[in-house]
PDB file of C-alpha atoms and ligand atoms in Angstrom:
ATOM      1  CA  MET A   1      -8.896 -14.806  -3.376  1.00  0.00           C
ATOM      2  CA  THR A   2      -6.407 -17.457  -2.382  1.00  0.00           C
ATOM      3  CA  GLU A   3      -6.520 -19.210   0.951  1.00  0.00           C
ATOM      4  CA  LYS A   4      -3.338 -17.452   2.021  1.00  0.00           C
ATOM      5  CA  HIS A   5      -4.872 -14.133   1.128  1.00  0.00           C
ATOM      6  CA  ALA A   6      -8.017 -14.869   3.131  1.00  0.00           C
ATOM      7  CA  ALA A   7      -5.964 -15.877   6.161  1.00  0.00           C
ATOM      8  CA  ALA A   8      -3.920 -12.686   5.854  1.00  0.00           C
ATOM      9  CA  ARG A   9      -7.100 -10.608   5.688  1.00  0.00           C
ATOM     10  CA  GLY A  10      -8.364 -12.288   8.839  1.00  0.00           C
ATOM     11  CA  GLU A  11      -5.123 -11.598  10.648  1.00  0.00           C
ATOM     12  CA  ILE A  12      -5.038  -7.939   9.573  1.00  0.00           C
ATOM     13  CA  ALA A  13      -8.701  -7.458  10.550  1.00  0.00           C
ATOM     14  CA  ARG A  14      -7.878  -8.854  13.982  1.00  0.00           C
ATOM     15  CA  ARG A  15      -4.942  -6.419  14.350  1.00  0.00           C
ATOM     16  CA  PHE A  16      -7.113  -3.477  13.361  1.00  0.00           C
ATOM     17  CA  GLU A  17      -9.775  -4.462  15.857  1.00  0.00           C
ATOM     18  CA  GLU A  18      -7.055  -4.654  18.476  1.00  0.00           C
ATOM     19  CA  LYS A  19      -5.533  -1.262  17.777  1.00  0.00           C
ATOM     20  CA  ARG A  20      -8.950   0.398  17.586  1.00  0.00           C
ATOM     21  CA  THR A  21      -9.928  -1.062  20.967  1.00  0.00           C
ATOM     22  CA  ARG A  22      -6.576   0.004  22.367  1.00  0.00           C
ATOM     23  CA  ALA A  23      -7.085   3.618  21.217  1.00  0.00           C
ATOM     24  CA  GLU A  24     -10.609   3.672  22.624  1.00  0.00           C
ATOM     25  CA  SER A  25      -9.639   2.172  25.989  1.00  0.00           C
ATOM     26  CA  ALA A  26      -6.773   4.649  26.272  1.00  0.00           C
ATOM     27  CA  ALA A  27      -9.237   7.521  25.706  1.00  0.00           C
ATOM     28  CA  GLU A  28     -11.524   6.086  28.375  1.00  0.00           C
ATOM     29  CA  ALA A  29      -8.582   5.761  30.754  1.00  0.00           C
ATOM     30  CA  ARG A  30      -7.605   9.416  30.189  1.00  0.00           C
ATOM     31  CA  ARG A  31     -11.133  10.497  31.030  1.00  0.00           C
ATOM     32  CA  ALA A  32     -11.278   8.277  34.108  1.00  0.00           C
ATOM     33  CA  ALA A  33      -7.966   9.647  35.389  1.00  0.00           C
ATOM     34  CA  LEU A  34      -9.125  13.214  34.904  1.00  0.00           C
ATOM     35  CA  LYS A  35     -12.417  12.481  36.667  1.00  0.00           C
ATOM     36  CA  ALA A  36     -10.611  10.886  39.595  1.00  0.00           C
ATOM     37  CA  LYS A  37      -8.367  13.924  39.929  1.00  0.00           C
ATOM     38  CA  ASP A  38     -11.029  16.618  39.749  1.00  0.00           C
ATOM     39  CA  PRO A  39     -14.584  16.310  41.139  1.00  0.00           C
ATOM     40  CA  ALA A  40     -15.691  19.384  39.161  1.00  0.00           C
ATOM     41  CA  PHE A  41     -14.769  17.685  35.901  1.00  0.00           C
ATOM     42  CA  SER A  42     -16.348  14.463  37.120  1.00  0.00           C
ATOM     43  CA  ALA A  43     -19.618  16.353  37.678  1.00  0.00           C
ATOM     44  CA  ILE A  44     -19.548  17.713  34.115  1.00  0.00           C
ATOM     45  CA  CYS A  45     -18.979  14.231  32.739  1.00  0.00           C
ATOM     46  CA  ASP A  46     -21.739  12.632  34.786  1.00  0.00           C
ATOM     47  CA  GLU A  47     -24.207  15.313  33.862  1.00  0.00           C
ATOM     48  CA  LYS A  48     -23.293  15.007  30.215  1.00  0.00           C
ATOM     49  CA  GLU A  49     -23.790  11.274  30.359  1.00  0.00           C
ATOM     50  CA  SER A  50     -27.173  11.629  32.041  1.00  0.00           C
ATOM     51  CA  TYR A  51     -28.301  13.920  29.200  1.00  0.00           C
ATOM     52  CA  LEU A  52     -27.115  11.403  26.684  1.00  0.00           C
ATOM     53  CA  GLU A  53     -29.244   8.754  28.369  1.00  0.00           C
ATOM     54  CA  LYS A  54     -32.260  11.066  28.378  1.00  0.00           C
ATOM     55  CA  ILE A  55     -31.767  11.750  24.693  1.00  0.00           C
ATOM     56  CA  LEU A  56     -31.688   8.024  23.964  1.00  0.00           C
ATOM     57  CA  LEU A  57     -34.818   7.509  26.043  1.00  0.00           C
ATOM     58  CA  ALA A  58     -36.635  10.289  24.222  1.00  0.00           C
ATOM     59  CA  PHE A  59     -35.750   8.603  20.955  1.00  0.00           C
ATOM     60  CA  THR A  60     -37.504   5.423  21.943  1.00  0.00           C
ATOM     61  CA  ARG A  61     -40.756   7.320  22.572  1.00  0.00           C
ATOM     62  CA  ASP A  62     -43.276   8.516  20.097  1.00  0.00           C
ATOM     63  CA  ALA A  63     -41.410  10.989  17.887  1.00  0.00           C
ATOM     64  CA  GLU A  64     -44.111  13.729  17.961  1.00  0.00           C
ATOM     65  CA  SER A  65     -44.254  14.163  21.730  1.00  0.00           C
ATOM     66  CA  ALA A  66     -40.485  13.859  22.125  1.00  0.00           C
ATOM     67  CA  ARG A  67     -39.539  16.405  19.501  1.00  0.00           C
ATOM     68  CA  GLU A  68     -39.702  19.452  21.725  1.00  0.00           C
ATOM     69  CA  GLU A  69     -38.038  17.692  24.612  1.00  0.00           C
ATOM     70  CA  LEU A  70     -35.271  16.450  22.354  1.00  0.00           C
ATOM     71  CA  SER A  71     -34.210  19.884  21.242  1.00  0.00           C
ATOM     72  CA  THR A  72     -33.936  21.076  24.880  1.00  0.00           C
ATOM     73  CA  LEU A  73     -31.969  17.977  25.803  1.00  0.00           C
ATOM     74  CA  ARG A  74     -29.644  18.412  22.846  1.00  0.00           C
ATOM     75  CA  ALA A  75     -29.003  22.026  23.747  1.00  0.00           C
ATOM     76  CA  SER A  76     -28.108  21.084  27.322  1.00  0.00           C
ATOM     77  CA  HIS A  77     -25.872  18.302  26.083  1.00  0.00           C
ATOM     78  CA  ALA A  78     -24.110  20.657  23.678  1.00  0.00           C
ATOM     79  CA  GLU A  79     -23.601  23.172  26.454  1.00  0.00           C
ATOM     80  CA  LEU A  80     -21.958  20.522  28.617  1.00  0.00           C
ATOM     81  CA  ARG A  81     -19.696  19.576  25.756  1.00  0.00           C
ATOM     82  CA  GLU A  82     -18.618  23.163  25.545  1.00  0.00           C
ATOM     83  CA  ARG A  83     -17.921  23.241  29.250  1.00  0.00           C
ATOM     84  CA  GLU A  84     -15.867  20.093  28.851  1.00  0.00           C
ATOM     85  CA  ALA A  85     -13.885  21.704  26.022  1.00  0.00           C
ATOM     86  CA  GLU A  86     -13.294  24.819  28.108  1.00  0.00           C
ATOM     87  CA  TYR A  87     -12.127  22.694  30.993  1.00  0.00           C
ATOM     88  CA  LEU A  88      -9.584  20.922  28.776  1.00  0.00           C
ATOM     89  CA  LYS A  89      -8.311  24.225  27.465  1.00  0.00           C
ATOM     90  CA  LYS A  90      -7.862  25.594  30.974  1.00  0.00           C
ATOM     91  CA  GLN A  91      -5.917  22.494  31.931  1.00  0.00           C
ATOM     92  CA  GLY A  92      -3.619  23.049  28.968  1.00  0.00           C
ATOM     93  CA  LEU A  93      -4.825  19.843  27.307  1.00  0.00           C
ATOM     94  CA  SER A  94      -5.485  19.485  23.594  1.00  0.00           C
ATOM     95  CA  ALA A  95      -9.058  19.577  22.330  1.00  0.00           C
ATOM     96  CA  ASP A  96      -8.863  15.919  21.272  1.00  0.00           C
ATOM     97  CA  TYR A  97      -7.420  14.778  24.590  1.00  0.00           C
ATOM     98  CA  LEU A  98     -10.496  12.737  25.466  1.00  0.00           C
ATOM     99  CA  LEU A  99     -11.042  11.356  21.996  1.00  0.00           C
ATOM    100  CA  PRO A 100      -9.478   8.082  20.832  1.00  0.00           C
ATOM    101  CA  HIS A 101      -6.211   8.725  19.015  1.00  0.00           C
ATOM    102  CA  TYR A 102      -6.489   6.461  16.006  1.00  0.00           C
ATOM    103  CA  GLU A 103      -3.503   5.696  13.803  1.00  0.00           C
ATOM    104  CA  CYS A 104      -5.570   6.423  10.721  1.00  0.00           C
ATOM    105  CA  GLU A 105      -7.766   9.481  10.808  1.00  0.00           C
ATOM    106  CA  VAL A 106      -9.495   8.498   7.613  1.00  0.00           C
ATOM    107  CA  CYS A 107     -11.083   5.267   8.837  1.00  0.00           C
ATOM    108  CA  GLY A 108     -10.607   5.521  12.618  1.00  0.00           C
ATOM    109  CA  ASP A 109      -8.678   2.222  12.471  1.00  0.00           C
ATOM    110  CA  ARG A 110     -11.739   0.423  11.166  1.00  0.00           C
ATOM    111  CA  GLY A 111      -9.951  -0.434   7.929  1.00  0.00           C
ATOM    112  CA  TYR A 112     -13.003   0.422   5.844  1.00  0.00           C
ATOM    113  CA  VAL A 113     -14.640   3.615   4.678  1.00  0.00           C
ATOM    114  CA  ASP A 114     -18.087   3.366   3.062  1.00  0.00           C
ATOM    115  CA  GLY A 115     -17.608  -0.350   2.565  1.00  0.00           C
ATOM    116  CA  ARG A 116     -14.279   0.082   0.760  1.00  0.00           C
ATOM    117  CA  MET A 117     -10.962  -0.986   2.210  1.00  0.00           C
ATOM    118  CA  CYS A 118      -9.014   2.030   3.465  1.00  0.00           C
ATOM    119  CA  ALA A 119      -5.535   2.646   2.014  1.00  0.00           C
ATOM    120  CA  CYS A 120      -4.046   2.065   5.474  1.00  0.00           C
ATOM    121  CA  MET A 121      -5.456  -1.469   5.669  1.00  0.00           C
ATOM    122  CA  ARG A 122      -4.511  -2.287   2.088  1.00  0.00           C
ATOM    123  CA  GLY A 123      -0.961  -1.210   2.926  1.00  0.00           C
ATOM    124  CA  GLU A 124      -0.851  -3.383   6.031  1.00  0.00           C
ATOM    125  CA  LEU A 125      -2.169  -6.312   4.064  1.00  0.00           C
ATOM    126  CA  ASN A 126       0.394  -5.894   1.275  1.00  0.00           C
ATOM    127  CA  ARG A 127       3.281  -5.598   3.701  1.00  0.00           C
ATOM    128  CA  PHE A 128       2.032  -8.626   5.603  1.00  0.00           C
ATOM    129  CA  LEU A 129       1.739 -10.727   2.442  1.00  0.00           C
ATOM    130  CA  ALA A 130       5.171  -9.596   1.274  1.00  0.00           C
ATOM    131  CA  ARG A 131       6.720 -10.575   4.572  1.00  0.00           C
ATOM    132  CA  GLU A 132       4.944 -13.933   4.514  1.00  0.00           C
ATOM    133  CA  SER A 133       6.072 -14.668   0.982  1.00  0.00           C
ATOM    134  CA  GLY A 134       9.693 -13.850   1.759  1.00  0.00           C
ATOM    135  CA  LEU A 135       9.712 -10.923  -0.667  1.00  0.00           C
ATOM    136  CA  PHE A 136      10.964  -8.548   1.991  1.00  0.00           C
ATOM    137  CA  SER A 137      13.968 -10.699   2.778  1.00  0.00           C
ATOM    138  CA  LEU A 138      14.687 -11.105  -0.927  1.00  0.00           C
ATOM    139  CA  PHE A 139      14.923  -7.315  -1.154  1.00  0.00           C
ATOM    140  CA  GLU A 140      16.757  -6.935   2.119  1.00  0.00           C
ATOM    141  CA  LYS A 141      20.300  -6.727   0.782  1.00  0.00           C
ATOM    142  CA  GLN A 142      19.575  -4.829  -2.386  1.00  0.00           C
ATOM    143  CA  THR A 143      18.522  -1.389  -1.267  1.00  0.00           C
ATOM    144  CA  PHE A 144      19.365   2.110  -2.460  1.00  0.00           C
ATOM    145  CA  GLU A 145      21.587   2.503   0.597  1.00  0.00           C
ATOM    146  CA  SER A 146      23.610  -0.598  -0.216  1.00  0.00           C
ATOM    147  CA  PHE A 147      24.122   0.377  -3.853  1.00  0.00           C
ATOM    148  CA  SER A 148      27.717   1.452  -4.168  1.00  0.00           C
ATOM    149  CA  THR A 149      27.906   4.686  -6.135  1.00  0.00           C
ATOM    150  CA  ASP A 150      31.715   4.893  -6.208  1.00  0.00           C
ATOM    151  CA  GLY A 151      33.124   5.306  -9.664  1.00  0.00           C
ATOM    152  CA  LEU A 152      29.754   5.290 -11.371  1.00  0.00           C
ATOM    153  CA  SER A 153      29.512   6.661 -14.865  1.00  0.00           C
ATOM    154  CA  GLU A 154      27.425   9.760 -15.280  1.00  0.00           C
ATOM    155  CA  LYS A 155      24.767   7.696 -17.011  1.00  0.00           C
ATOM    156  CA  MET A 156      24.583   5.229 -14.127  1.00  0.00           C
ATOM    157  CA  ARG A 157      24.488   8.045 -11.606  1.00  0.00           C
ATOM    158  CA  GLU A 158      21.482   9.409 -13.484  1.00  0.00           C
ATOM    159  CA  ASN A 159      19.835   5.979 -13.477  1.00  0.00           C
ATOM    160  CA  PHE A 160      20.405   5.644  -9.760  1.00  0.00           C
ATOM    161  CA  ASP A 161      18.885   9.054  -9.013  1.00  0.00           C
ATOM    162  CA  PHE A 162      16.025   8.371 -11.368  1.00  0.00           C
ATOM    163  CA  CYS A 163      15.202   5.040  -9.703  1.00  0.00           C
ATOM    164  CA  ARG A 164      15.350   6.502  -6.233  1.00  0.00           C
ATOM    165  CA  GLU A 165      12.972   9.260  -7.198  1.00  0.00           C
ATOM    166  CA  TYR A 166      10.726   6.827  -9.041  1.00  0.00           C
ATOM    167  CA  ALA A 167      10.439   4.709  -5.889  1.00  0.00           C
ATOM    168  CA  ALA A 168       9.845   7.679  -3.611  1.00  0.00           C
ATOM    169  CA  GLU A 169       7.075   9.024  -5.802  1.00  0.00           C
ATOM    170  CA  PHE A 170       5.607   5.704  -6.855  1.00  0.00           C
ATOM    171  CA  ASP A 171       1.882   5.757  -7.441  1.00  0.00           C
ATOM    172  CA  PRO A 172       0.306   2.962  -9.495  1.00  0.00           C
ATOM    173  CA  ARG A 173      -1.989   5.463 -11.178  1.00  0.00           C
ATOM    174  CA  THR A 174       0.723   7.763 -12.449  1.00  0.00           C
ATOM    175  CA  SER A 175       4.093   5.966 -12.476  1.00  0.00           C
ATOM    176  CA  THR A 176       5.553   5.001 -15.832  1.00  0.00           C
ATOM    177  CA  ASN A 177       6.800   1.613 -17.045  1.00  0.00           C
ATOM    178  CA  LEU A 178      10.530   1.073 -17.063  1.00  0.00           C
ATOM    179  CA  LEU A 179      12.772  -1.060 -19.229  1.00  0.00           C
ATOM    180  CA  PHE A 180      16.271  -1.635 -17.868  1.00  0.00           C
ATOM    181  CA  VAL A 181      18.651  -2.603 -20.662  1.00  0.00           C
ATOM    182  CA  GLY A 182      22.261  -3.592 -20.068  1.00  0.00           C
ATOM    183  CA  GLY A 183      24.776  -6.387 -19.557  1.00  0.00           C
ATOM    184  CA  THR A 184      25.039  -8.772 -16.640  1.00  0.00           C
ATOM    185  CA  GLY A 185      25.962  -7.443 -13.224  1.00  0.00           C
ATOM    186  CA  VAL A 186      25.627  -3.744 -13.922  1.00  0.00           C
ATOM    187  CA  GLY A 187      23.029  -3.185 -11.215  1.00  0.00           C
ATOM    188  CA  LYS A 188      19.693  -3.731 -12.966  1.00  0.00           C
ATOM    189  CA  THR A 189      18.509  -6.326 -10.467  1.00  0.00           C
ATOM    190  CA  HIS A 190      19.846  -4.343  -7.554  1.00  0.00           C
ATOM    191  CA  LEU A 191      18.014  -1.174  -8.535  1.00  0.00           C
ATOM    192  CA  SER A 192      14.776  -2.943  -9.418  1.00  0.00           C
ATOM    193  CA  SER A 193      14.855  -4.729  -6.028  1.00  0.00           C
ATOM    194  CA  ALA A 194      15.514  -1.418  -4.304  1.00  0.00           C
ATOM    195  CA  ILE A 195      12.480   0.073  -6.041  1.00  0.00           C
ATOM    196  CA  GLY A 196      10.446  -3.015  -5.119  1.00  0.00           C
ATOM    197  CA  ARG A 197      11.309  -2.720  -1.475  1.00  0.00           C
ATOM    198  CA  ALA A 198      10.588   0.998  -1.289  1.00  0.00           C
ATOM    199  CA  VAL A 199       7.257   0.509  -3.032  1.00  0.00           C
ATOM    200  CA  LEU A 200       6.386  -2.354  -0.666  1.00  0.00           C
ATOM    201  CA  GLU A 201       7.154  -0.127   2.267  1.00  0.00           C
ATOM    202  CA  LYS A 202       4.709   2.381   0.894  1.00  0.00           C
ATOM    203  CA  GLY A 203       2.125  -0.371   1.205  1.00  0.00           C
ATOM    204  CA  TYR A 204       1.622  -1.267  -2.444  1.00  0.00           C
ATOM    205  CA  GLY A 205       1.411  -4.802  -3.739  1.00  0.00           C
ATOM    206  CA  VAL A 206       4.636  -5.807  -5.475  1.00  0.00           C
ATOM    207  CA  VAL A 207       5.311  -8.975  -7.425  1.00  0.00           C
ATOM    208  CA  TYR A 208       8.899  -9.759  -8.337  1.00  0.00           C
ATOM    209  CA  GLU A 209       9.452 -12.628 -10.708  1.00  0.00           C
ATOM    210  CA  GLY A 210      12.010 -13.883 -13.173  1.00  0.00           C
ATOM    211  CA  ALA A 211      10.628 -13.726 -16.714  1.00  0.00           C
ATOM    212  CA  MET A 212      11.165 -17.455 -17.154  1.00  0.00           C
ATOM    213  CA  THR A 213       9.191 -18.385 -14.016  1.00  0.00           C
ATOM    214  CA  ALA A 214       6.435 -15.886 -14.715  1.00  0.00           C
ATOM    215  CA  LEU A 215       5.864 -16.949 -18.300  1.00  0.00           C
ATOM    216  CA  SER A 216       5.953 -20.658 -17.590  1.00  0.00           C
ATOM    217  CA  ALA A 217       3.449 -20.138 -14.761  1.00  0.00           C
ATOM    218  CA  MET A 218       1.129 -18.457 -17.233  1.00  0.00           C
ATOM    219  CA  GLU A 219       1.645 -21.242 -19.714  1.00  0.00           C
ATOM    220  CA  MET A 220       0.839 -23.861 -17.067  1.00  0.00           C
ATOM    221  CA  GLU A 221      -2.450 -22.145 -16.375  1.00  0.00           C
ATOM    222  CA  ARG A 222      -3.293 -21.802 -20.028  1.00  0.00           C
ATOM    223  CA  TYR A 223      -6.294 -24.122 -19.943  1.00  0.00           C
ATOM    224  CA  ALA A 224      -7.059 -23.845 -16.245  1.00  0.00           C
ATOM    225  CA  GLU A 225     -10.329 -22.387 -15.110  1.00  0.00           C
ATOM    226  CA  GLU A 226      -8.725 -20.572 -12.219  1.00  0.00           C
ATOM    227  CA  LYS A 227      -5.532 -18.694 -12.997  1.00  0.00           C
ATOM    228  CA  PRO A 228      -4.187 -17.466  -9.646  1.00  0.00           C
ATOM    229  CA  GLN A 229      -0.579 -17.052 -10.828  1.00  0.00           C
ATOM    230  CA  SER A 230      -1.551 -15.123 -13.940  1.00  0.00           C
ATOM    231  CA  ALA A 231      -3.908 -12.939 -11.910  1.00  0.00           C
ATOM    232  CA  ARG A 232      -1.142 -12.244  -9.429  1.00  0.00           C
ATOM    233  CA  LEU A 233       1.169 -11.066 -12.216  1.00  0.00           C
ATOM    234  CA  MET A 234      -1.480  -9.013 -13.938  1.00  0.00           C
ATOM    235  CA  GLU A 235      -2.980  -7.368 -10.878  1.00  0.00           C
ATOM    236  CA  ALA A 236       0.030  -6.371  -8.774  1.00  0.00           C
ATOM    237  CA  ASP A 237       0.349  -2.630  -8.215  1.00  0.00           C
ATOM    238  CA  LEU A 238       3.918  -3.024  -9.448  1.00  0.00           C
ATOM    239  CA  LEU A 239       5.278  -5.996 -11.379  1.00  0.00           C
ATOM    240  CA  ILE A 240       9.029  -6.419 -11.657  1.00  0.00           C
ATOM    241  CA  LEU A 241       9.909  -8.849 -14.385  1.00  0.00           C
ATOM    242  CA  ASP A 242      13.556  -9.746 -14.088  1.00  0.00           C
ATOM    243  CA  ASP A 243      15.823 -11.064 -16.802  1.00  0.00           C
ATOM    244  CA  LEU A 244      13.619 -10.915 -19.845  1.00  0.00           C
ATOM    245  CA  GLY A 245      15.212 -13.029 -22.550  1.00  0.00           C
ATOM    246  CA  THR A 246      16.148 -15.935 -20.303  1.00  0.00           C
ATOM    247  CA  GLU A 247      12.740 -17.560 -20.787  1.00  0.00           C
ATOM    248  CA  LEU A 248      12.463 -20.377 -23.286  1.00  0.00           C
ATOM    249  CA  PRO A 249      12.054 -18.928 -26.734  1.00  0.00           C
ATOM    250  CA  GLY A 250       8.993 -19.732 -28.776  1.00  0.00           C
ATOM    251  CA  LYS A 251       5.704 -18.449 -30.041  1.00  0.00           C
ATOM    252  CA  GLY A 252       3.928 -19.446 -26.811  1.00  0.00           C
ATOM    253  CA  THR A 253       6.103 -17.416 -24.497  1.00  0.00           C
ATOM    254  CA  VAL A 254       5.965 -14.385 -26.726  1.00  0.00           C
ATOM    255  CA  SER A 255       2.185 -14.389 -26.751  1.00  0.00           C
ATOM    256  CA  PHE A 256       2.034 -14.762 -22.968  1.00  0.00           C
ATOM    257  CA  LEU A 257       4.463 -11.925 -22.599  1.00  0.00           C
ATOM    258  CA  TYR A 258       2.368  -9.799 -24.909  1.00  0.00           C
ATOM    259  CA  LEU A 259      -0.764 -10.738 -22.988  1.00  0.00           C
ATOM    260  CA  LEU A 260       0.816  -9.802 -19.686  1.00  0.00           C
ATOM    261  CA  ILE A 261       2.351  -6.534 -20.835  1.00  0.00           C
ATOM    262  CA  ASN A 262      -0.773  -5.505 -22.657  1.00  0.00           C
ATOM    263  CA  ALA A 263      -3.121  -6.347 -19.791  1.00  0.00           C
ATOM    264  CA  ARG A 264      -1.058  -4.219 -17.451  1.00  0.00           C
ATOM    265  CA  LEU A 265      -0.879  -1.343 -19.917  1.00  0.00           C
ATOM    266  CA  ILE A 266      -4.645  -1.377 -20.350  1.00  0.00           C
ATOM    267  CA  ALA A 267      -5.215  -1.516 -16.598  1.00  0.00           C
ATOM    268  CA  ASN A 268      -2.666   1.266 -16.186  1.00  0.00           C
ATOM    269  CA  ARG A 269      -0.468  -0.722 -13.823  1.00  0.00           C
ATOM    270  CA  PRO A 270       3.266   0.001 -13.892  1.00  0.00           C
ATOM    271  CA  THR A 271       5.761  -2.701 -14.826  1.00  0.00           C
ATOM    272  CA  ILE A 272       9.539  -2.761 -14.592  1.00  0.00           C
ATOM    273  CA  ILE A 273      11.336  -5.127 -16.951  1.00  0.00           C
ATOM    274  CA  SER A 274      15.039  -5.784 -16.973  1.00  0.00           C
ATOM    275  CA  THR A 275      16.897  -7.518 -19.756  1.00  0.00           C
ATOM    276  CA  ASN A 276      20.391  -8.392 -20.880  1.00  0.00           C
ATOM    277  CA  LEU A 277      19.275  -8.318 -24.478  1.00  0.00           C
ATOM    278  CA  SER A 278      20.266  -5.392 -26.638  1.00  0.00           C
ATOM    279  CA  ALA A 279      17.644  -3.381 -28.487  1.00  0.00           C
ATOM    280  CA  ARG A 280      18.500  -5.268 -31.661  1.00  0.00           C
ATOM    281  CA  GLU A 281      18.141  -8.628 -29.932  1.00  0.00           C
ATOM    282  CA  LEU A 282      14.815  -7.576 -28.442  1.00  0.00           C
ATOM    283  CA  GLU A 283      13.557  -6.670 -31.890  1.00  0.00           C
ATOM    284  CA  THR A 284      14.702  -9.946 -33.401  1.00  0.00           C
ATOM    285  CA  ARG A 285      13.359 -12.042 -30.598  1.00  0.00           C
ATOM    286  CA  TYR A 286       9.935 -10.548 -30.043  1.00  0.00           C
ATOM    287  CA  GLU A 287       7.210  -9.805 -32.521  1.00  0.00           C
ATOM    288  CA  SER A 288       6.998  -6.250 -33.711  1.00  0.00           C
ATOM    289  CA  ARG A 289       3.760  -5.559 -31.818  1.00  0.00           C
ATOM    290  CA  LEU A 290       5.489  -6.563 -28.584  1.00  0.00           C
ATOM    291  CA  PHE A 291       8.661  -4.686 -29.442  1.00  0.00           C
ATOM    292  CA  SER A 292       6.672  -1.541 -30.183  1.00  0.00           C
ATOM    293  CA  ARG A 293       4.899  -1.841 -26.829  1.00  0.00           C
ATOM    294  CA  LEU A 294       8.246  -2.122 -25.058  1.00  0.00           C
ATOM    295  CA  THR A 295       9.801   0.819 -26.803  1.00  0.00           C
ATOM    296  CA  GLY A 296       6.685   2.971 -27.060  1.00  0.00           C
ATOM    297  CA  GLU A 297       5.149   2.557 -23.633  1.00  0.00           C
ATOM    298  CA  TYR A 298       8.261   2.015 -21.528  1.00  0.00           C
ATOM    299  CA  GLU A 299      10.863   4.468 -20.447  1.00  0.00           C
ATOM    300  CA  VAL A 300      14.185   2.878 -21.383  1.00  0.00           C
ATOM    301  CA  LEU A 301      17.133   3.136 -19.010  1.00  0.00           C
ATOM    302  CA  LEU A 302      20.478   2.054 -20.413  1.00  0.00           C
ATOM    303  CA  PHE A 303      22.798   0.492 -17.874  1.00  0.00           C
ATOM    304  CA  ASP A 304      26.523   0.472 -18.570  1.00  0.00           C
ATOM    305  CA  GLY A 305      29.714  -0.060 -16.625  1.00  0.00           C
ATOM    306  CA  GLU A 306      31.636  -3.044 -15.426  1.00  0.00           C
ATOM    307  CA  ASP A 307      30.285  -6.085 -13.671  1.00  0.00           C
ATOM    308  CA  ARG A 308      29.424  -4.937 -10.154  1.00  0.00           C
ATOM    309  CA  ARG A 309      29.005  -8.364  -8.642  1.00  0.00           C
ATOM    310  CA  GLY A 310      31.523  -9.053  -5.967  1.00  0.00           C
ATOM    311  CA  ARG A 311      31.569  -5.407  -5.037  1.00  0.00           C
ATOM    312  CA  GLU A 312      28.311  -5.747  -3.170  1.00  0.00           C
TER     313      GLU A 312
HETATM  314 ZN1  LIG B   1      -7.459   3.926   7.357  1.00  0.00          ZN
END
């Protein structure tokens, strides 16, 4: 875990603590207000609390002698809870009125369930890291809404709809890999950014990198003991690798690319790759084992049309 990651975790944990406390204090305040308004309700609450104390006291005593007493105490406590519930109903209040209203019902805003990080906290953490890294602002202009669909070919219209649906239904366990093939300025980067943003908003970890930067980062870490950049590329819920083919050609890059693509395939993590190269150029440039991965394990979307830059 990088230092930045650890700091982000600390910050998110603090926010969770804060919102949990807020929900719990609000519940306490609702009870206090109700008690202040109605002495009858106040009596129920006080009695209930006194039973709770007696139950706790009984627990601290020798278990054998307290057993009988405990069951009577529990029954009285349960009866008071029922009276409380009835009271709420009569007042036209919901059954959970006096309970804390947590944002996440799964973890009660604790962020963890059975020692594992809850999806809600993972989402917060991913969004936080994306905002910190500037990824959100990178995606800001290139959204589905800002993609001009005027005069699109039927093929491009299909691509647009496909991408929007892909983003809406994104799930790292089930989403496919995509290969965007087409000339410069036909909207590949725009649509992959739009997917990236939507997936980020869903709370998944997204890494967006130019192929050249990504592959040289991997090469730099070749002999390093720690490989944080490579791990980042390999472990993101969604990796968007932009502009494949612009990286420096050579055996080294091809093997890093293969390594990356293969690692993600094995781990079942979706990747979106865009390239200006034609299918023939891809085949010439990359080894056949890499080419067969790209064509066999990726859904290919062909982008056509005129250069869109300047229209957006
Ligand atoms: Zn949760």
